[in-house]
Amino acid sequence: MAKIENGAFSTNLITSGTVITGDITCDSDMRIDGVLAGNLTAKGKIVIGKTGNVKGEINCQNCDIEGKVEGKLSIKDLLSLRATAKFIGDIVATKLAIEPGAIFTGTCKMNGEKDASVEKK
């Protein structure tokens, strides 16, 4: 979360019923319960709620998906696909958690430190 002047934390919110076409960039966390057709870049955590629907690229530190996402995900740390998630596309992440019931169609590349230490035979 991004700290604001009074010590509180800020989270951007796209509520259910809101439709945005275009790219979004933010320095804090973001929660989407509406629809986004475009790319989303955040320095913090992104949460796609159960009613959220994103079509585009997502780049962030951490991401929780409960709704629908179609596109490419580039997650620096942890991606969590919750039981209600429906994801179609490509994932690049350091850590991945998929709950039973989640739908994932696409490819995944883990880019953690373990890749460098794997011995080839």
C-alpha positions as MATLAB code, in Angstrom:
seq = 'MAKIENGAFSTNLITSGTVITGDITCDSDMRIDGVLAGNLTAKGKIVIGKTGNVKGEINCQNCDIEGKVEGKLSIKDLLSLRATAKFIGDIVATKLAIEPGAIFTGTCKMNGEKDASVEKK';
ca = [
       0.000    0.000    0.000;
       1.146    3.521   -0.669;
       1.422    5.766    2.350;
      -0.151    9.200    2.114;
       0.819   12.253    4.170;
      -1.344   11.611    7.253;
       0.063    8.084    7.698;
      -2.997    6.357    6.219;
      -2.807    4.001    3.271;
      -4.478    4.583   -0.087;
      -6.147    2.106   -2.417;
      -7.637    3.050   -5.766;
     -11.070    1.515   -6.361;
     -12.979    0.866   -9.579;
     -16.446   -0.092   -8.385;
     -18.944   -2.507   -9.896;
     -20.875   -0.848  -12.725;
     -17.880    1.258  -13.836;
     -16.377    0.626  -17.277;
     -12.980    2.069  -18.202;
     -11.334    1.853  -21.623;
      -7.664    2.808  -21.549;
      -4.474    2.248  -19.600;
      -4.108    2.884  -15.848;
      -0.873    3.537  -13.954;
      -0.769    4.076  -10.186;
       1.773    4.283   -7.378;
      -0.413    2.482   -4.837;
      -2.698   -0.538   -4.512;
      -5.769   -0.976   -6.700;
      -8.999   -2.957   -6.506;
     -11.173   -3.508   -9.566;
     -14.787   -4.631   -9.198;
     -15.821   -3.059  -12.516;
     -14.584   -3.518  -16.086;
     -11.216   -2.440  -17.505;
     -10.317   -2.788  -21.183;
      -6.678   -1.733  -21.131;
      -3.377   -2.237  -19.381;
      -2.893   -1.799  -15.638;
       0.421   -1.020  -13.933;
       0.707   -0.557  -10.159;
       3.625   -0.421   -7.738;
       1.576   -2.194   -5.060;
      -1.027   -4.949   -4.960;
      -3.874   -5.374   -7.438;
      -7.096   -7.153   -6.486;
      -9.608   -8.131   -9.147;
     -12.872   -8.714   -7.242;
     -15.539  -11.304   -8.077;
     -17.381   -8.822  -10.331;
     -14.125   -7.513  -11.845;
     -13.314   -8.074  -15.499;
      -9.987   -7.045  -17.054;
      -8.869   -7.485  -20.661;
      -5.249   -6.375  -21.037;
      -1.833   -6.574  -19.415;
      -1.335   -6.333  -15.655;
       2.030   -5.449  -14.098;
       2.376   -5.210  -10.306;
       4.067   -6.445   -7.131;
       1.291   -8.828   -5.946;
      -2.071   -9.768   -7.441;
      -5.221  -11.532   -6.204;
      -7.759  -12.520   -8.858;
     -11.322  -13.486   -7.944;
     -13.008  -12.349  -11.191;
     -12.221  -12.634  -14.910;
      -8.931  -11.641  -16.546;
      -7.783  -12.114  -20.120;
      -4.284  -11.029  -21.085;
      -0.714  -11.111  -19.818;
       0.259  -10.942  -16.144;
       3.721   -9.857  -14.984;
       3.821  -10.216  -11.203;
       7.038   -9.450   -9.287;
       6.108  -11.525   -6.240;
       2.876  -13.513   -5.614;
      -0.075  -14.186   -7.920;
      -3.123  -15.782   -6.272;
      -5.913  -17.212   -8.407;
      -8.875  -17.589   -6.042;
     -11.555  -20.289   -6.412;
     -13.832  -17.956   -8.426;
     -11.067  -16.761  -10.800;
     -11.221  -17.258  -14.566;
      -7.917  -16.442  -16.273;
      -6.953  -16.800  -19.934;
      -3.467  -15.755  -21.006;
       0.182  -15.794  -20.034;
       1.698  -15.486  -16.573;
       5.189  -14.469  -15.503;
       5.483  -14.549  -11.700;
       7.867  -15.450   -8.912;
       5.214  -17.331   -6.880;
       1.844  -18.742   -7.935;
      -1.058  -19.976   -5.785;
      -4.115  -21.534   -7.427;
      -7.139  -22.448   -5.318;
      -9.334  -25.431   -6.281;
     -12.105  -24.217   -8.594;
     -10.023  -21.549  -10.335;
      -9.902  -21.746  -14.132;
      -6.513  -21.110  -15.763;
      -5.960  -21.481  -19.506;
      -2.594  -20.402  -20.856;
       1.103  -20.515  -20.019;
       3.086  -19.779  -16.886;
       6.758  -18.944  -16.439;
       8.191  -18.849  -12.935;
      11.028  -16.339  -12.709;
      12.277  -17.063   -9.180;
      15.865  -17.436   -8.020;
      15.536  -21.239   -8.149;
      15.748  -21.094  -11.969;
      19.435  -20.163  -11.773;
      20.296  -23.015   -9.412;
      18.655  -25.848  -11.400;
      21.277  -28.184  -12.788;
      20.943  -29.320  -16.385;
      21.568  -32.997  -17.077;
];
